[in-house]
């Protein structure tokens, strides 16, 4: 898969066996704010045909065997009817070589119970210094299915929020996972609506307040800030229409 993605996305590279293959990996959960691996670029955008749901259990990072936490996975949804149905926003990382993929295989597959799929990623913006010029690019994405042993499945938002408030694991509190993902969405895609994520955030914050649990006690150490869409000097508002590749021009008013 890495070899094929490299052929698709790096046609400008010299044809020589010493060049390490590279690929793009799409993150929609904790990878959005804590990738944990080295990468050369991070681009925001979306994939189609899936919606984000907190239906996957976790016992190795945000929960325990006795109290499994809830983390995000993708559920197929082919109805792309508005800004959130059938679309999941996140970010794609460009990685080179096998080190990052080995790390992700351990983190997402062996410990998390996810499988690897390949799909198309649509960038939020287009630029000269990326392979994105308006067309989609292939990415690897990690998805949990009902076949894995950690699967918790659908439940009411209130029950899911209650479970998130109750759970903590070796990587920190389950609340931190949810809130940092919501912060990522608001910071990077302020006009995008994700009802499942934001309603869970509201319920979790309400439950913390009712129990008088201070926010700082569940958030842990703030992760290093990620420079996303670094090829854009000015961050443009999210849109489903790709930006033009024609350089911007300024008009000057002359007093003639």
PDB file of C-alpha atoms in Angstrom:
ATOM      1  CA  UNK A   1       0.000   0.000   0.000  1.00  0.00           C
ATOM      2  CA  UNK A   2       2.824   2.393   0.855  1.00  0.00           C
ATOM      3  CA  UNK A   3       4.493   1.700  -2.485  1.00  0.00           C
ATOM      4  CA  UNK A   4       1.284   2.353  -4.420  1.00  0.00           C
ATOM      5  CA  UNK A   5       0.536   5.564  -2.548  1.00  0.00           C
ATOM      6  CA  UNK A   6       4.062   6.735  -3.173  1.00  0.00           C
ATOM      7  CA  UNK A   7       3.604   6.246  -6.898  1.00  0.00           C
ATOM      8  CA  UNK A   8       0.358   8.220  -6.818  1.00  0.00           C
ATOM      9  CA  UNK A   9       1.524  11.146  -4.744  1.00  0.00           C
ATOM     10  CA  UNK A  10       5.196  11.660  -5.500  1.00  0.00           C
ATOM     11  CA  UNK A  11       5.560  11.600  -9.250  1.00  0.00           C
ATOM     12  CA  UNK A  12       8.024  14.474  -9.046  1.00  0.00           C
ATOM     13  CA  UNK A  13      10.531  12.355  -7.117  1.00  0.00           C
ATOM     14  CA  UNK A  14      13.536  10.947  -8.968  1.00  0.00           C
ATOM     15  CA  UNK A  15      13.192   7.348 -10.015  1.00  0.00           C
ATOM     16  CA  UNK A  16      15.744   5.700  -7.817  1.00  0.00           C
ATOM     17  CA  UNK A  17      15.664   2.800  -5.427  1.00  0.00           C
ATOM     18  CA  UNK A  18      17.207   4.780  -2.565  1.00  0.00           C
ATOM     19  CA  UNK A  19      14.181   7.063  -2.195  1.00  0.00           C
ATOM     20  CA  UNK A  20      12.063   5.825   0.716  1.00  0.00           C
ATOM     21  CA  UNK A  21       8.376   5.342  -0.075  1.00  0.00           C
ATOM     22  CA  UNK A  22       5.926   7.786   1.484  1.00  0.00           C
ATOM     23  CA  UNK A  23       2.194   7.863   2.033  1.00  0.00           C
ATOM     24  CA  UNK A  24      -0.548   9.904   3.703  1.00  0.00           C
ATOM     25  CA  UNK A  25      -2.387   8.841   6.874  1.00  0.00           C
ATOM     26  CA  UNK A  26      -5.739  10.356   7.850  1.00  0.00           C
ATOM     27  CA  UNK A  27      -6.432  11.145  11.499  1.00  0.00           C
ATOM     28  CA  UNK A  28      -9.879  11.860  12.918  1.00  0.00           C
ATOM     29  CA  UNK A  29      -9.381  11.117  16.633  1.00  0.00           C
ATOM     30  CA  UNK A  30      -6.349  11.517  18.864  1.00  0.00           C
ATOM     31  CA  UNK A  31      -4.110  11.623  15.773  1.00  0.00           C
ATOM     32  CA  UNK A  32      -5.518  15.119  15.132  1.00  0.00           C
ATOM     33  CA  UNK A  33      -3.811  16.540  18.213  1.00  0.00           C
ATOM     34  CA  UNK A  34      -1.246  13.900  19.186  1.00  0.00           C
ATOM     35  CA  UNK A  35       0.185  11.975  16.222  1.00  0.00           C
ATOM     36  CA  UNK A  36       3.155  10.536  18.132  1.00  0.00           C
ATOM     37  CA  UNK A  37       5.256  10.002  14.992  1.00  0.00           C
ATOM     38  CA  UNK A  38       7.409  12.064  12.657  1.00  0.00           C
ATOM     39  CA  UNK A  39       5.813  13.531   9.549  1.00  0.00           C
ATOM     40  CA  UNK A  40       6.757  16.072   6.894  1.00  0.00           C
ATOM     41  CA  UNK A  41       3.366  17.716   6.287  1.00  0.00           C
ATOM     42  CA  UNK A  42      -0.013  18.011   7.977  1.00  0.00           C
ATOM     43  CA  UNK A  43      -3.011  19.068   5.882  1.00  0.00           C
ATOM     44  CA  UNK A  44      -6.604  19.531   7.065  1.00  0.00           C
ATOM     45  CA  UNK A  45      -9.481  18.167   5.039  1.00  0.00           C
ATOM     46  CA  UNK A  46     -12.128  15.477   4.973  1.00  0.00           C
ATOM     47  CA  UNK A  47     -13.081  12.029   3.744  1.00  0.00           C
ATOM     48  CA  UNK A  48     -16.475  10.994   2.374  1.00  0.00           C
ATOM     49  CA  UNK A  49     -18.741   8.067   3.173  1.00  0.00           C
ATOM     50  CA  UNK A  50     -18.060   7.972   6.938  1.00  0.00           C
ATOM     51  CA  UNK A  51     -19.183   9.704  10.129  1.00  0.00           C
ATOM     52  CA  UNK A  52     -17.281   9.884  13.428  1.00  0.00           C
ATOM     53  CA  UNK A  53     -18.776   8.007  16.372  1.00  0.00           C
ATOM     54  CA  UNK A  54     -17.551   7.215  19.895  1.00  0.00           C
ATOM     55  CA  UNK A  55     -18.455   3.550  19.609  1.00  0.00           C
ATOM     56  CA  UNK A  56     -15.039   1.936  20.090  1.00  0.00           C
ATOM     57  CA  UNK A  57     -13.864   0.829  23.515  1.00  0.00           C
ATOM     58  CA  UNK A  58     -10.330   1.395  24.756  1.00  0.00           C
ATOM     59  CA  UNK A  59      -8.480  -0.337  27.575  1.00  0.00           C
ATOM     60  CA  UNK A  60      -4.866   0.582  26.804  1.00  0.00           C
ATOM     61  CA  UNK A  61      -4.894   4.390  26.538  1.00  0.00           C
ATOM     62  CA  UNK A  62      -8.118   5.974  27.825  1.00  0.00           C
ATOM     63  CA  UNK A  63      -9.560   3.199  29.964  1.00  0.00           C
ATOM     64  CA  UNK A  64      -8.892  -0.110  31.711  1.00  0.00           C
ATOM     65  CA  UNK A  65     -10.168  -3.663  31.428  1.00  0.00           C
ATOM     66  CA  UNK A  66     -12.563  -2.935  34.305  1.00  0.00           C
ATOM     67  CA  UNK A  67     -13.667   0.433  32.902  1.00  0.00           C
ATOM     68  CA  UNK A  68     -13.064   0.697  29.147  1.00  0.00           C
ATOM     69  CA  UNK A  69     -13.082   4.218  27.746  1.00  0.00           C
ATOM     70  CA  UNK A  70     -14.834   5.415  24.605  1.00  0.00           C
ATOM     71  CA  UNK A  71     -12.837   6.599  21.583  1.00  0.00           C
ATOM     72  CA  UNK A  72     -13.706   7.542  18.025  1.00  0.00           C
ATOM     73  CA  UNK A  73     -14.149   5.278  15.052  1.00  0.00           C
ATOM     74  CA  UNK A  74     -15.753   5.719  11.632  1.00  0.00           C
ATOM     75  CA  UNK A  75     -19.152   4.373  10.643  1.00  0.00           C
ATOM     76  CA  UNK A  76     -20.163   4.122   7.004  1.00  0.00           C
ATOM     77  CA  UNK A  77     -22.690   6.758   5.940  1.00  0.00           C
ATOM     78  CA  UNK A  78     -23.182   7.256   2.221  1.00  0.00           C
ATOM     79  CA  UNK A  79     -25.757  10.058   2.574  1.00  0.00           C
ATOM     80  CA  UNK A  80     -23.718  13.204   1.893  1.00  0.00           C
ATOM     81  CA  UNK A  81     -26.648  15.595   2.276  1.00  0.00           C
ATOM     82  CA  UNK A  82     -25.217  18.476   4.309  1.00  0.00           C
ATOM     83  CA  UNK A  83     -22.089  19.715   6.070  1.00  0.00           C
ATOM     84  CA  UNK A  84     -21.729  16.714   8.386  1.00  0.00           C
ATOM     85  CA  UNK A  85     -23.650  13.704   7.050  1.00  0.00           C
ATOM     86  CA  UNK A  86     -21.356  11.301   5.238  1.00  0.00           C
ATOM     87  CA  UNK A  87     -18.288  13.469   5.823  1.00  0.00           C
ATOM     88  CA  UNK A  88     -15.575  13.327   8.473  1.00  0.00           C
ATOM     89  CA  UNK A  89     -13.132  16.194   8.933  1.00  0.00           C
ATOM     90  CA  UNK A  90      -9.628  15.663  10.254  1.00  0.00           C
ATOM     91  CA  UNK A  91      -6.061  15.961   9.031  1.00  0.00           C
ATOM     92  CA  UNK A  92      -3.718  13.982   6.807  1.00  0.00           C
ATOM     93  CA  UNK A  93      -0.049  13.442   7.657  1.00  0.00           C
ATOM     94  CA  UNK A  94       2.630  12.725   5.098  1.00  0.00           C
ATOM     95  CA  UNK A  95       4.988  10.060   6.437  1.00  0.00           C
ATOM     96  CA  UNK A  96       8.074   8.478   4.922  1.00  0.00           C
ATOM     97  CA  UNK A  97       9.524   5.037   5.497  1.00  0.00           C
ATOM     98  CA  UNK A  98       8.188   2.300   7.766  1.00  0.00           C
ATOM     99  CA  UNK A  99       8.904   3.682  11.269  1.00  0.00           C
ATOM    100  CA  UNK A 100       5.673   5.670  11.567  1.00  0.00           C
ATOM    101  CA  UNK A 101       3.597   2.872  10.067  1.00  0.00           C
ATOM    102  CA  UNK A 102       5.086   0.360  12.510  1.00  0.00           C
ATOM    103  CA  UNK A 103       4.253   2.717  15.369  1.00  0.00           C
ATOM    104  CA  UNK A 104       0.672   3.154  14.124  1.00  0.00           C
ATOM    105  CA  UNK A 105       0.262  -0.591  13.647  1.00  0.00           C
ATOM    106  CA  UNK A 106       1.143  -1.079  17.318  1.00  0.00           C
ATOM    107  CA  UNK A 107      -0.904   1.878  18.601  1.00  0.00           C
ATOM    108  CA  UNK A 108      -4.014   1.560  16.455  1.00  0.00           C
ATOM    109  CA  UNK A 109      -4.185  -2.090  15.392  1.00  0.00           C
ATOM    110  CA  UNK A 110      -2.533  -4.231  18.054  1.00  0.00           C
ATOM    111  CA  UNK A 111      -3.541  -2.156  21.078  1.00  0.00           C
ATOM    112  CA  UNK A 112      -6.596  -0.335  19.727  1.00  0.00           C
ATOM    113  CA  UNK A 113      -8.300  -3.047  17.681  1.00  0.00           C
ATOM    114  CA  UNK A 114      -8.477  -1.019  14.458  1.00  0.00           C
ATOM    115  CA  UNK A 115      -8.022  -2.233  10.887  1.00  0.00           C
ATOM    116  CA  UNK A 116      -6.484  -0.306   7.964  1.00  0.00           C
ATOM    117  CA  UNK A 117      -8.534   0.942   5.041  1.00  0.00           C
ATOM    118  CA  UNK A 118      -7.655   3.079   2.041  1.00  0.00           C
ATOM    119  CA  UNK A 119      -9.893   5.943   0.966  1.00  0.00           C
ATOM    120  CA  UNK A 120      -9.770   9.369  -0.688  1.00  0.00           C
ATOM    121  CA  UNK A 121      -8.890  12.553   1.195  1.00  0.00           C
ATOM    122  CA  UNK A 122     -10.123  15.973   0.078  1.00  0.00           C
ATOM    123  CA  UNK A 123      -7.911  18.887   1.196  1.00  0.00           C
ATOM    124  CA  UNK A 124      -9.429  21.999   2.707  1.00  0.00           C
ATOM    125  CA  UNK A 125      -7.167  24.185   0.596  1.00  0.00           C
ATOM    126  CA  UNK A 126      -4.983  23.705  -2.475  1.00  0.00           C
ATOM    127  CA  UNK A 127      -1.397  24.844  -2.836  1.00  0.00           C
ATOM    128  CA  UNK A 128       1.654  24.667  -5.083  1.00  0.00           C
ATOM    129  CA  UNK A 129       3.882  22.843  -2.598  1.00  0.00           C
ATOM    130  CA  UNK A 130       1.595  19.863  -1.932  1.00  0.00           C
ATOM    131  CA  UNK A 131       0.276  17.122  -4.218  1.00  0.00           C
ATOM    132  CA  UNK A 132      -3.162  18.661  -3.727  1.00  0.00           C
ATOM    133  CA  UNK A 133      -4.442  20.878  -6.503  1.00  0.00           C
ATOM    134  CA  UNK A 134      -8.123  20.274  -5.996  1.00  0.00           C
ATOM    135  CA  UNK A 135      -8.194  16.539  -6.652  1.00  0.00           C
ATOM    136  CA  UNK A 136      -8.494  13.900  -3.958  1.00  0.00           C
ATOM    137  CA  UNK A 137      -5.495  11.870  -2.829  1.00  0.00           C
ATOM    138  CA  UNK A 138      -5.369   8.353  -1.376  1.00  0.00           C
ATOM    139  CA  UNK A 139      -4.834   8.007   2.372  1.00  0.00           C
ATOM    140  CA  UNK A 140      -4.632   5.206   4.891  1.00  0.00           C
ATOM    141  CA  UNK A 141      -7.232   5.365   7.667  1.00  0.00           C
ATOM    142  CA  UNK A 142      -7.611   3.279  10.837  1.00  0.00           C
ATOM    143  CA  UNK A 143     -11.176   2.105  11.525  1.00  0.00           C
ATOM    144  CA  UNK A 144     -12.701  -0.088  14.237  1.00  0.00           C
ATOM    145  CA  UNK A 145     -15.391  -2.604  13.314  1.00  0.00           C
ATOM    146  CA  UNK A 146     -17.847  -4.653  15.430  1.00  0.00           C
ATOM    147  CA  UNK A 147     -15.561  -7.663  14.904  1.00  0.00           C
ATOM    148  CA  UNK A 148     -12.886  -6.484  17.364  1.00  0.00           C
ATOM    149  CA  UNK A 149     -12.903  -7.364  21.061  1.00  0.00           C
ATOM    150  CA  UNK A 150     -12.995  -3.716  22.227  1.00  0.00           C
ATOM    151  CA  UNK A 151     -16.148  -2.783  20.328  1.00  0.00           C
ATOM    152  CA  UNK A 152     -18.833  -1.128  22.498  1.00  0.00           C
ATOM    153  CA  UNK A 153     -21.221  -0.013  19.795  1.00  0.00           C
ATOM    154  CA  UNK A 154     -24.069   2.467  19.712  1.00  0.00           C
ATOM    155  CA  UNK A 155     -25.623   3.891  22.881  1.00  0.00           C
ATOM    156  CA  UNK A 156     -27.415   7.057  23.957  1.00  0.00           C
ATOM    157  CA  UNK A 157     -25.241  10.167  24.023  1.00  0.00           C
ATOM    158  CA  UNK A 158     -25.944  10.543  27.738  1.00  0.00           C
ATOM    159  CA  UNK A 159     -24.670   7.016  28.487  1.00  0.00           C
ATOM    160  CA  UNK A 160     -21.584   7.541  26.319  1.00  0.00           C
ATOM    161  CA  UNK A 161     -20.857  10.845  28.077  1.00  0.00           C
ATOM    162  CA  UNK A 162     -21.264   9.170  31.469  1.00  0.00           C
ATOM    163  CA  UNK A 163     -18.772   6.483  30.502  1.00  0.00           C
ATOM    164  CA  UNK A 164     -16.268   9.066  29.250  1.00  0.00           C
ATOM    165  CA  UNK A 165     -16.454  10.984  32.545  1.00  0.00           C
ATOM    166  CA  UNK A 166     -15.895   7.768  34.519  1.00  0.00           C
ATOM    167  CA  UNK A 167     -12.880   6.451  32.612  1.00  0.00           C
ATOM    168  CA  UNK A 168      -9.149   7.037  32.777  1.00  0.00           C
ATOM    169  CA  UNK A 169      -6.243   5.051  31.322  1.00  0.00           C
ATOM    170  CA  UNK A 170      -2.430   5.023  31.048  1.00  0.00           C
ATOM    171  CA  UNK A 171      -2.496   7.899  28.514  1.00  0.00           C
ATOM    172  CA  UNK A 172      -4.819  10.060  30.592  1.00  0.00           C
ATOM    173  CA  UNK A 173      -8.477  10.750  31.207  1.00  0.00           C
ATOM    174  CA  UNK A 174     -11.065   9.828  28.593  1.00  0.00           C
ATOM    175  CA  UNK A 175     -12.448  13.381  28.906  1.00  0.00           C
ATOM    176  CA  UNK A 176      -9.164  14.788  27.575  1.00  0.00           C
ATOM    177  CA  UNK A 177      -9.462  12.692  24.407  1.00  0.00           C
ATOM    178  CA  UNK A 178     -12.927  14.090  23.686  1.00  0.00           C
ATOM    179  CA  UNK A 179     -12.266  17.733  24.574  1.00  0.00           C
ATOM    180  CA  UNK A 180      -8.980  18.046  22.677  1.00  0.00           C
ATOM    181  CA  UNK A 181     -10.654  16.594  19.583  1.00  0.00           C
ATOM    182  CA  UNK A 182     -13.499  19.108  19.914  1.00  0.00           C
ATOM    183  CA  UNK A 183     -10.942  21.924  20.341  1.00  0.00           C
ATOM    184  CA  UNK A 184      -9.171  20.790  17.175  1.00  0.00           C
ATOM    185  CA  UNK A 185     -12.410  20.974  15.213  1.00  0.00           C
ATOM    186  CA  UNK A 186     -13.286  24.440  16.496  1.00  0.00           C
ATOM    187  CA  UNK A 187      -9.795  25.804  15.889  1.00  0.00           C
ATOM    188  CA  UNK A 188      -9.233  24.361  12.425  1.00  0.00           C
ATOM    189  CA  UNK A 189     -12.783  24.119  11.016  1.00  0.00           C
ATOM    190  CA  UNK A 190     -14.875  26.670  12.954  1.00  0.00           C
ATOM    191  CA  UNK A 191     -17.750  26.546  10.468  1.00  0.00           C
ATOM    192  CA  UNK A 192     -18.043  22.753  10.386  1.00  0.00           C
ATOM    193  CA  UNK A 193     -20.746  21.083  12.486  1.00  0.00           C
ATOM    194  CA  UNK A 194     -20.193  17.665  14.082  1.00  0.00           C
ATOM    195  CA  UNK A 195     -23.342  17.052  16.175  1.00  0.00           C
ATOM    196  CA  UNK A 196     -22.191  13.769  17.717  1.00  0.00           C
ATOM    197  CA  UNK A 197     -18.875  15.238  18.888  1.00  0.00           C
ATOM    198  CA  UNK A 198     -20.163  18.588  20.105  1.00  0.00           C
ATOM    199  CA  UNK A 199     -23.248  17.200  21.875  1.00  0.00           C
ATOM    200  CA  UNK A 200     -20.995  14.744  23.698  1.00  0.00           C
ATOM    201  CA  UNK A 201     -18.699  17.620  24.644  1.00  0.00           C
ATOM    202  CA  UNK A 202     -21.639  19.582  26.080  1.00  0.00           C
ATOM    203  CA  UNK A 203     -22.888  16.613  28.105  1.00  0.00           C
ATOM    204  CA  UNK A 204     -19.427  15.777  29.442  1.00  0.00           C
ATOM    205  CA  UNK A 205     -18.747  19.366  30.546  1.00  0.00           C
ATOM    206  CA  UNK A 206     -22.180  19.453  32.204  1.00  0.00           C
ATOM    207  CA  UNK A 207     -21.437  16.258  34.130  1.00  0.00           C
ATOM    208  CA  UNK A 208     -18.021  17.539  35.227  1.00  0.00           C
ATOM    209  CA  UNK A 209     -19.677  20.701  36.515  1.00  0.00           C
ATOM    210  CA  UNK A 210     -22.381  18.757  38.357  1.00  0.00           C
ATOM    211  CA  UNK A 211     -19.733  16.625  40.066  1.00  0.00           C
ATOM    212  CA  UNK A 212     -17.531  19.655  40.744  1.00  0.00           C
ATOM    213  CA  UNK A 213     -14.598  18.057  38.921  1.00  0.00           C
ATOM    214  CA  UNK A 214     -12.171  20.813  37.827  1.00  0.00           C
ATOM    215  CA  UNK A 215     -11.282  20.758  34.153  1.00  0.00           C
ATOM    216  CA  UNK A 216      -7.541  20.964  34.783  1.00  0.00           C
ATOM    217  CA  UNK A 217      -7.660  17.669  36.681  1.00  0.00           C
ATOM    218  CA  UNK A 218      -8.733  15.696  33.603  1.00  0.00           C
ATOM    219  CA  UNK A 219      -6.823  17.463  30.813  1.00  0.00           C
ATOM    220  CA  UNK A 220      -3.220  16.470  31.435  1.00  0.00           C
ATOM    221  CA  UNK A 221      -0.275  18.254  29.803  1.00  0.00           C
ATOM    222  CA  UNK A 222      -1.104  20.236  26.677  1.00  0.00           C
ATOM    223  CA  UNK A 223       0.406  18.582  23.589  1.00  0.00           C
ATOM    224  CA  UNK A 224       2.846  20.386  21.319  1.00  0.00           C
ATOM    225  CA  UNK A 225       1.069  22.644  18.868  1.00  0.00           C
ATOM    226  CA  UNK A 226       0.865  21.216  15.347  1.00  0.00           C
ATOM    227  CA  UNK A 227       1.403  23.539  12.401  1.00  0.00           C
ATOM    228  CA  UNK A 228      -1.254  22.467   9.947  1.00  0.00           C
ATOM    229  CA  UNK A 229      -1.744  23.726   6.414  1.00  0.00           C
ATOM    230  CA  UNK A 230       1.672  25.382   6.732  1.00  0.00           C
ATOM    231  CA  UNK A 231       1.692  26.079   3.005  1.00  0.00           C
ATOM    232  CA  UNK A 232      -1.027  28.703   3.501  1.00  0.00           C
ATOM    233  CA  UNK A 233       0.076  32.111   4.794  1.00  0.00           C
ATOM    234  CA  UNK A 234      -3.534  33.097   5.419  1.00  0.00           C
ATOM    235  CA  UNK A 235      -5.966  30.535   6.785  1.00  0.00           C
ATOM    236  CA  UNK A 236      -9.090  30.501   4.671  1.00  0.00           C
ATOM    237  CA  UNK A 237     -12.558  29.541   5.892  1.00  0.00           C
ATOM    238  CA  UNK A 238     -13.598  25.900   5.346  1.00  0.00           C
ATOM    239  CA  UNK A 239     -15.340  25.226   2.073  1.00  0.00           C
ATOM    240  CA  UNK A 240     -16.285  22.275  -0.066  1.00  0.00           C
ATOM    241  CA  UNK A 241     -15.041  24.131  -3.124  1.00  0.00           C
ATOM    242  CA  UNK A 242     -11.332  23.954  -3.749  1.00  0.00           C
ATOM    243  CA  UNK A 243      -9.481  27.230  -3.864  1.00  0.00           C
ATOM    244  CA  UNK A 244      -8.014  28.495  -7.110  1.00  0.00           C
ATOM    245  CA  UNK A 245      -4.358  27.951  -7.912  1.00  0.00           C
ATOM    246  CA  UNK A 246      -4.123  31.358  -9.582  1.00  0.00           C
ATOM    247  CA  UNK A 247      -2.037  33.689  -7.375  1.00  0.00           C
ATOM    248  CA  UNK A 248      -3.995  36.402  -5.585  1.00  0.00           C
ATOM    249  CA  UNK A 249      -3.747  39.897  -7.038  1.00  0.00           C
ATOM    250  CA  UNK A 250      -4.270  43.262  -5.364  1.00  0.00           C
ATOM    251  CA  UNK A 251      -6.099  46.085  -7.101  1.00  0.00           C
ATOM    252  CA  UNK A 252      -4.808  49.602  -6.562  1.00  0.00           C
ATOM    253  CA  UNK A 253      -7.107  52.617  -6.799  1.00  0.00           C
ATOM    254  CA  UNK A 254      -5.455  55.471  -8.737  1.00  0.00           C
ATOM    255  CA  UNK A 255      -6.545  59.072  -8.632  1.00  0.00           C
ATOM    256  CA  UNK A 256      -6.502  59.953 -12.335  1.00  0.00           C
TER     257      UNK A 256
END
